[in-house]
Short mmCIF file of C-alpha atoms in Angstrom, two decimals:
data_model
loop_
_atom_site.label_atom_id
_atom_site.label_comp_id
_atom_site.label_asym_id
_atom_site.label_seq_id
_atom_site.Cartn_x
_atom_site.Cartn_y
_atom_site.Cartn_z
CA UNK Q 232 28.00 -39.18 -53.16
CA UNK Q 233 28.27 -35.42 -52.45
CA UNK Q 234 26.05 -33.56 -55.84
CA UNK Q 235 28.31 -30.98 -56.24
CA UNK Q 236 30.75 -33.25 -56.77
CA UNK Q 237 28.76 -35.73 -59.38
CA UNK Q 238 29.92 -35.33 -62.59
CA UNK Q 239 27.78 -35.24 -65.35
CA UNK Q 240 27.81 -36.30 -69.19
CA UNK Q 241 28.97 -33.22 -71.56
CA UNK Q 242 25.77 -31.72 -73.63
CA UNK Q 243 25.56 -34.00 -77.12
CA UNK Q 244 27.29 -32.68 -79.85
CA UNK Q 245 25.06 -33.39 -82.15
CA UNK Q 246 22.36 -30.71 -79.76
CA UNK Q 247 24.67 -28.17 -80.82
CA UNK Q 248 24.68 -28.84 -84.31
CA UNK Q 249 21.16 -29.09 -84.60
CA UNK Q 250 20.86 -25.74 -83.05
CA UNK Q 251 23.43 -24.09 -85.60
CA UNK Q 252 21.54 -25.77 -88.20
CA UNK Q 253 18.43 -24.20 -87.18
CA UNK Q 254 20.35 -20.47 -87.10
CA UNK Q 255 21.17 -20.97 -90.56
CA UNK Q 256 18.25 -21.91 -91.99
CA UNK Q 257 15.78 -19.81 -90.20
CA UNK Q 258 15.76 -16.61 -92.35
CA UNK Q 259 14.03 -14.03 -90.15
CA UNK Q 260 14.03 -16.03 -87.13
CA UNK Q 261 17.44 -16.14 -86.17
CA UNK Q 262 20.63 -12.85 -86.40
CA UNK Q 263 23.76 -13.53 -86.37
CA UNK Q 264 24.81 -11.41 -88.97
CA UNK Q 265 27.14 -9.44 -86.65
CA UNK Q 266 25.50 -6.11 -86.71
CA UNK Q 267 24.00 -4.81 -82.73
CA UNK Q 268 20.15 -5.05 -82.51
CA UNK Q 269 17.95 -2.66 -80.19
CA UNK Q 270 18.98 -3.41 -76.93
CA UNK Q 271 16.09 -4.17 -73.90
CA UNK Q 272 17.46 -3.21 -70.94
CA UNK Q 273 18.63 -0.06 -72.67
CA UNK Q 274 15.05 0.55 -74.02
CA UNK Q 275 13.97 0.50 -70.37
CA UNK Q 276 17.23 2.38 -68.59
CA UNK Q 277 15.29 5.02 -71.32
CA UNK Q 278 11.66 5.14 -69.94
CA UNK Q 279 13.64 5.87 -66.68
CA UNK Q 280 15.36 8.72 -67.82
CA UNK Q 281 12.61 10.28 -69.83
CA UNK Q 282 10.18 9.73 -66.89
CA UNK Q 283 13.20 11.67 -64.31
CA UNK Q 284 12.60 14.61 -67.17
CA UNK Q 285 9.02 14.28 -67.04
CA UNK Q 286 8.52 13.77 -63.23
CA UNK Q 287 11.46 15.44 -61.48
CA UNK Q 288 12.02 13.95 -57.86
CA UNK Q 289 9.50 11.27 -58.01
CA UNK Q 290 11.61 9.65 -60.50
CA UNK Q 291 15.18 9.54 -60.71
CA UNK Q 292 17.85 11.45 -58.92
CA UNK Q 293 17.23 14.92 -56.87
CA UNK Q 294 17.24 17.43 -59.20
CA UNK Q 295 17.93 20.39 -56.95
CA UNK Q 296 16.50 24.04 -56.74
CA UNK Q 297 15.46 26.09 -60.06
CA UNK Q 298 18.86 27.32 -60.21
CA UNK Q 299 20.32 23.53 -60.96
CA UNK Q 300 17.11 22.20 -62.78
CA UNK Q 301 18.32 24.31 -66.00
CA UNK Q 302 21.37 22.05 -65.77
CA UNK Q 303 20.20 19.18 -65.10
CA UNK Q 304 17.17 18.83 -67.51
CA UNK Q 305 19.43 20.00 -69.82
CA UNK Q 306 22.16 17.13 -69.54
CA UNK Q 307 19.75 14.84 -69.18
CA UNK Q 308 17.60 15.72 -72.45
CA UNK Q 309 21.15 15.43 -74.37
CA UNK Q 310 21.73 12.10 -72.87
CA UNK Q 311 18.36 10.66 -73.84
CA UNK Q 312 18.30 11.99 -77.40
CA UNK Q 313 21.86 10.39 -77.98
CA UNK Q 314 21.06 7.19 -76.73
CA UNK Q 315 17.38 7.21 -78.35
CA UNK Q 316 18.75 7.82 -81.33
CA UNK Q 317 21.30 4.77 -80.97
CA UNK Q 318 18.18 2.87 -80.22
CA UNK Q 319 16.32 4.12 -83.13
CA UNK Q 320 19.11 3.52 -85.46
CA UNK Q 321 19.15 -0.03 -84.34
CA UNK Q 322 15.84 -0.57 -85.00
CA UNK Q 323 15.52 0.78 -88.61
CA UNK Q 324 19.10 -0.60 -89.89
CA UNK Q 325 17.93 -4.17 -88.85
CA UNK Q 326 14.38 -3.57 -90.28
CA UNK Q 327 15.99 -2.65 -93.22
CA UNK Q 328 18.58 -5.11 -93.91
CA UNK Q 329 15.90 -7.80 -92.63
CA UNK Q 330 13.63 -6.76 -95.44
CA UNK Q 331 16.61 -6.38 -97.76
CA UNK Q 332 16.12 -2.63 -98.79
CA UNK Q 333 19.03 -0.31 -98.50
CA UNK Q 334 19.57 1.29 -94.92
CA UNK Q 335 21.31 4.63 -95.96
CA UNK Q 336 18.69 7.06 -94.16
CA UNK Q 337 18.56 4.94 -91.25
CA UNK Q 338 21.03 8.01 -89.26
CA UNK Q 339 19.29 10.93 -90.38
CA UNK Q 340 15.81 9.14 -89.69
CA UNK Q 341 17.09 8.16 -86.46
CA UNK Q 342 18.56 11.63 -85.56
CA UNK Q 343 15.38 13.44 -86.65
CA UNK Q 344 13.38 11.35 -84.84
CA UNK Q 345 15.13 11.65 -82.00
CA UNK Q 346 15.57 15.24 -81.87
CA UNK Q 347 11.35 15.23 -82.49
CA UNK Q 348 10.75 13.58 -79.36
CA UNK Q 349 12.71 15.29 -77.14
CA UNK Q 350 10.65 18.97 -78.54
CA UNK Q 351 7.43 16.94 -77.59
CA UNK Q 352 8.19 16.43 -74.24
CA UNK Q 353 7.10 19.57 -72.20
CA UNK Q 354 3.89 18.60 -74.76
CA UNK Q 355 3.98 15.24 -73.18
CA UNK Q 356 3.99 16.19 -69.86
CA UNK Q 357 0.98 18.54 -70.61
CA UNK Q 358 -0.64 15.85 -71.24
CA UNK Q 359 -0.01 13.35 -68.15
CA UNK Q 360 -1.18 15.98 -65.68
CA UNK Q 361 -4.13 16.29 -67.02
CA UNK Q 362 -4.27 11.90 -66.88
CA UNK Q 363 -2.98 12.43 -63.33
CA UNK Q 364 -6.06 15.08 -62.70
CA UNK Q 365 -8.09 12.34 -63.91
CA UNK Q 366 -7.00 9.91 -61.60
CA UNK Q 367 -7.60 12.41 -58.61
CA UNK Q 368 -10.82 12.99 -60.06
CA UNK Q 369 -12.00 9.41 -60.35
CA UNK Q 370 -10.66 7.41 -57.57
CA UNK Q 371 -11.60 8.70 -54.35
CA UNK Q 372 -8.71 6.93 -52.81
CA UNK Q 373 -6.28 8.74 -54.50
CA UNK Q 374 -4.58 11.03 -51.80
CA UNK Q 375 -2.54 13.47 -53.58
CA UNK Q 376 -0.29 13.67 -57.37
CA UNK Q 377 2.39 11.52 -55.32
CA UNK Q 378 0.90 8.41 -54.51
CA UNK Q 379 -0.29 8.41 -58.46
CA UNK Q 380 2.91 9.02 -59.78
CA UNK Q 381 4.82 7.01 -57.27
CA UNK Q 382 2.75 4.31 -57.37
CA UNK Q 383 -0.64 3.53 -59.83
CA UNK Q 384 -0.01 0.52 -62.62
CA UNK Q 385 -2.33 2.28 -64.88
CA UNK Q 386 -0.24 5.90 -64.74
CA UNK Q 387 2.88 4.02 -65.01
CA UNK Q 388 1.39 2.05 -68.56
CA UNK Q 389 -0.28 5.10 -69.59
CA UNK Q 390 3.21 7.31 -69.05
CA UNK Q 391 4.87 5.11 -71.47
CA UNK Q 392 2.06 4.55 -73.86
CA UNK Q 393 2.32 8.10 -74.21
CA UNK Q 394 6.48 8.05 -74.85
CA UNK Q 395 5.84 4.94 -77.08
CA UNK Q 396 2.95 6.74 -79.12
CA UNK Q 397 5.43 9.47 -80.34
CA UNK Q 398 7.83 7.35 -81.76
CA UNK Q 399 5.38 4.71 -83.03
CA UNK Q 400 3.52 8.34 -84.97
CA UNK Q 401 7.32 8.69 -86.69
CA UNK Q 402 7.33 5.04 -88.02
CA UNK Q 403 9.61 3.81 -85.66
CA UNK Q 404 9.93 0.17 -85.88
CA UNK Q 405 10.91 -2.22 -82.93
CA UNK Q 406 11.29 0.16 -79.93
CA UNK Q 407 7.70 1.56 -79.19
CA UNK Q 408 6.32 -2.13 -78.73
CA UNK Q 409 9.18 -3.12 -76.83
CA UNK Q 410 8.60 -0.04 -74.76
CA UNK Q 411 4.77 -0.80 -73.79
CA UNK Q 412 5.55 -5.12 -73.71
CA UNK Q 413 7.96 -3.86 -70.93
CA UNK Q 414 4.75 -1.35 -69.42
CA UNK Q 415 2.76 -4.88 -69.76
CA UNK Q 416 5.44 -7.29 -68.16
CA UNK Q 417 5.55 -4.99 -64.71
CA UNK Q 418 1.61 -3.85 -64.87
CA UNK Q 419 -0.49 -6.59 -66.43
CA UNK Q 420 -1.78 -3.83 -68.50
CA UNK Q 421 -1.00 -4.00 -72.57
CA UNK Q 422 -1.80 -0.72 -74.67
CA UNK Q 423 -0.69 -0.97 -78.50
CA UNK Q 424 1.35 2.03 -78.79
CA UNK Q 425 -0.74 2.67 -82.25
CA UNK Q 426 -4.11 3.07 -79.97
CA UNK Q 427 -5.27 7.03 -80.31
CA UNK Q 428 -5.88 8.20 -76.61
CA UNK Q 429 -7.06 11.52 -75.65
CA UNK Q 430 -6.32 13.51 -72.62
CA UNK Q 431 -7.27 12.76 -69.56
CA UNK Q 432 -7.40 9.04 -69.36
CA UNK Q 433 -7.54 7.11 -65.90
CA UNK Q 434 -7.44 3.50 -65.91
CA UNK Q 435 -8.31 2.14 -62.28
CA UNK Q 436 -6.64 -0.97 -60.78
CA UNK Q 437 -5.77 -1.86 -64.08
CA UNK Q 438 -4.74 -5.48 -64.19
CA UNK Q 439 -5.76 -7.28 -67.31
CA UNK Q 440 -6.97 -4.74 -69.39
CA UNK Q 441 -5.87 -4.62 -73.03
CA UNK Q 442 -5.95 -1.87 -75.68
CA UNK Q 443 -5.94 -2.67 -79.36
CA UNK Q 444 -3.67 -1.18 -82.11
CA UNK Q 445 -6.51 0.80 -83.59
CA UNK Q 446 -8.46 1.91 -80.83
CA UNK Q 447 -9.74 5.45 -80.61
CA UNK Q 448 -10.03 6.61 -76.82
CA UNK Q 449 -11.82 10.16 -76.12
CA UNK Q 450 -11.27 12.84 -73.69
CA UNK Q 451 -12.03 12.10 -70.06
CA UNK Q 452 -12.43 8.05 -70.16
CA UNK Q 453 -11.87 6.03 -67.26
CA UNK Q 454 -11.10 1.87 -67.21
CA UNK Q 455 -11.16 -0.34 -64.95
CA UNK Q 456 -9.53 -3.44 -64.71
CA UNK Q 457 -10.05 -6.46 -66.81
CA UNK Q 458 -11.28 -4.15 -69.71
CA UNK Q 459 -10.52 -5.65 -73.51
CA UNK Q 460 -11.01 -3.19 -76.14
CA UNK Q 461 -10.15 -5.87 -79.16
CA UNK Q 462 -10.51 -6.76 -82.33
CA UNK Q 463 -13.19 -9.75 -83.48
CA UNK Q 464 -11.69 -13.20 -84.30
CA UNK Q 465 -10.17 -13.43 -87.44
CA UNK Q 466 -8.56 -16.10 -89.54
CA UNK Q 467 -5.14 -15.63 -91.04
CA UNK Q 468 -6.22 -15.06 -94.53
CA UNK Q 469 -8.40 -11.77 -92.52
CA UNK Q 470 -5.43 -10.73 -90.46
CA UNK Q 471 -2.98 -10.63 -93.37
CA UNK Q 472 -5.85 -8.14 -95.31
CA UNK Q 473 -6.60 -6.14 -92.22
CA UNK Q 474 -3.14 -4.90 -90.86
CA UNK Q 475 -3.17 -1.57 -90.35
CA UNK Q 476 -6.75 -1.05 -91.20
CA UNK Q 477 -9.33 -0.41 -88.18
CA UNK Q 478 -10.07 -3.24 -85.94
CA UNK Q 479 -10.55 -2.07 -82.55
CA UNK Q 480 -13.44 -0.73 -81.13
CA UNK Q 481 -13.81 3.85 -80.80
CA UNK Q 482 -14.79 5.33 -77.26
CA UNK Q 483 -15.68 8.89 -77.32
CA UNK Q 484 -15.31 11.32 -74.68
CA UNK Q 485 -16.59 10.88 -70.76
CA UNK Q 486 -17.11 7.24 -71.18
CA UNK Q 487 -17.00 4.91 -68.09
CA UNK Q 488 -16.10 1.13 -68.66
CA UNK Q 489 -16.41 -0.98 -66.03
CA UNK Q 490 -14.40 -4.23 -64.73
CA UNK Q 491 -14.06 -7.03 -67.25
CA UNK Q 492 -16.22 -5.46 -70.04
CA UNK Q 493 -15.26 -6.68 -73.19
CA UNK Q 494 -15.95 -3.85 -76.39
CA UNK Q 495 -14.70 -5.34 -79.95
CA UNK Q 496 -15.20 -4.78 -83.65
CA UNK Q 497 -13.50 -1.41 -85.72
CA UNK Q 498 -16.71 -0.52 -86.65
CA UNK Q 499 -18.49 -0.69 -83.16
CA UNK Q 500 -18.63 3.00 -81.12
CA UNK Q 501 -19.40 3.75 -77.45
CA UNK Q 502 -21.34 7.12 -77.68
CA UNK Q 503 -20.22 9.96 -75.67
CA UNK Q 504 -21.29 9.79 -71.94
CA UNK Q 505 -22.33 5.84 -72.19
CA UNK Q 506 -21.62 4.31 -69.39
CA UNK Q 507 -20.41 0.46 -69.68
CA UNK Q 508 -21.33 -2.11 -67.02
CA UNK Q 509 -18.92 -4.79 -65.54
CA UNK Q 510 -18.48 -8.21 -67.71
CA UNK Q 511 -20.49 -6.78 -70.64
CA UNK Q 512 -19.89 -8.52 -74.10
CA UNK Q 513 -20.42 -5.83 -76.85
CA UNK Q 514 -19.91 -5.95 -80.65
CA UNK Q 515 -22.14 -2.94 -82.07
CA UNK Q 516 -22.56 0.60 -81.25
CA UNK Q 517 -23.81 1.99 -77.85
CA UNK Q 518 -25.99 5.34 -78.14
CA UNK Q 519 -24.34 8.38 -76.76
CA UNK Q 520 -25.43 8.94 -73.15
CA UNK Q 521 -26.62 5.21 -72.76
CA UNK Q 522 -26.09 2.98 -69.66
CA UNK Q 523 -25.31 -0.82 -70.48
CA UNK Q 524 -25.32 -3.77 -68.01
CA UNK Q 525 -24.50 -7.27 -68.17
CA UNK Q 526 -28.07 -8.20 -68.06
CA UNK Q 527 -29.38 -5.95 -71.11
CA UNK Q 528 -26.74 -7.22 -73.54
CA UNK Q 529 -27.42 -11.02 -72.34
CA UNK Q 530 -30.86 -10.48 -72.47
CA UNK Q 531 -31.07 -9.56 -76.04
#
């Protein structure tokens, strides 16, 4: 008998009503209360655009001479802050009528907010040069601004850390994780978009390395791959009392981590300078200027 011809017994009814049941019972685990939700794809047609603004011809369309760039940047900063703020909105109306409160600022907080980011971004762009410098200046196989832009995971997750950041400092809900989950999804690389990281940051290869919510990051740090700066195991009694307080490891300025180091605890601090050896497991401090390998820390 030919497949595509085999016919096939209809899906049970009772699947269906099962699943319905489930909608209607599952309180915050289910919407179908008709109103629109932040939309994904739109969240990431959005790191497009803003990274065409911040990175004119790498990203994006041709923007032209200076005489059209006016133009251009113009249009396109209009566009973004419109549909941000759509985004936005949908993010604080369903946080809102999730936890039941009223949602009557969620317009103004999502027009403000919007209108916020899009002053910040010559700011922003300050910023990722000087990241980009620090990729130039750390990986000897860099060949030019290009090939970093065009084509380094860890510039790309970094970019829109950066974006996400901004909008997680204004209390937006929803869309600055769902901007860096989509940074983690094409890189391997997951930043919290609450970390705190300084200018000039170069992560290296970058696969696997994870940055926690409360992590403070220096000036002039450079990752490499594999790299977990977490937060110690907790139970679920501890991780209901320590949201939003510090969990995650600080790294001051002109640190060097190597591959698959692993640097936990809020309290613990890499000094300034330290230099941090492949595969080390670390849970206190590290003296300013001090260089750790796996064998000192297993050896104590």
């Amino acid at each position: 008998m030919d497949p595509k011809r085999q016919s096939f017994p209809a899906v049970p009814g009772e699947v269906v009503e099962q699943l319905v049941d489930s909608y209607n019972s599952g309180g915050q685990f289910q919407h179908l209360t008709g109103y629109d939700l932040p939309s994904f794809a739109e969240v990431v047609r959005l790191i497009g655009d803003i990274r065409e603004v911040l990175f004119p011809g790498f990203v994006g369309d041709r923007m032209g001479g200076p005489d059209e760039a006016h133009a251009h940047v113009a249009a396109r900063l209009e566009e973004v802050r419109a549909r941000l703020r759509l985004q936005l909105f949908h993010g604080l109306h369903h946080r809102a009528m999730q936890h039941g409160r009223a949602c009557l600022e969620s317009e103004h907080q999502a027009d403000a907010a919007a209108v916020a980011f899009v002053t910040q971004i010559p700011e922003l762009r300050r910023v990722l040069l000087t990241d980009i410098q620090a990729a130039l200046d750390g990986d000897p196989a860099a060949t030019g601004p290009d090939e970093i832009i065009f084509s380094y995971p860890g510039f790309l997750t970094v970019t829109i850390y950066r974006i996400a950041h901004f909008l997680q400092q204004l209390a937006m809900p929803v869309i600055p994780r769902m901007m860096t989950e989509h940074a983690h999804q094409v890189t391997g690389i997951d930043i919290h978009p609450g970390a705190t990281i300084d200018e000039s940051f170069f992560i290296d290869h970058g696969t696997g390395v994870v940055i926690g919510e409360t992590t403070n990051i220096g000036k002039r740090v450079r990752l490499y791959q594999g790299v977990t700066l977490g937060a110690l195991s907790l139970s679920k009694a501890n991780t209901v009392a320590l949201r939003g307080h510090k969990r995650h490891p600080t790294i001051e300025d002109d640190v060097i981590i190597y591959a698959g180091a692993t640097i936990l605890g809020g309290e613990t601090v890499i000094g300034q300078g330290a230099v941090i050896g492949g595969n080390c497991w670390i849970t206190r401090s590290v003296a300013p200027g001090a260089k750790i390998s796996f064998l000192d820390t297993n050896s104590k």
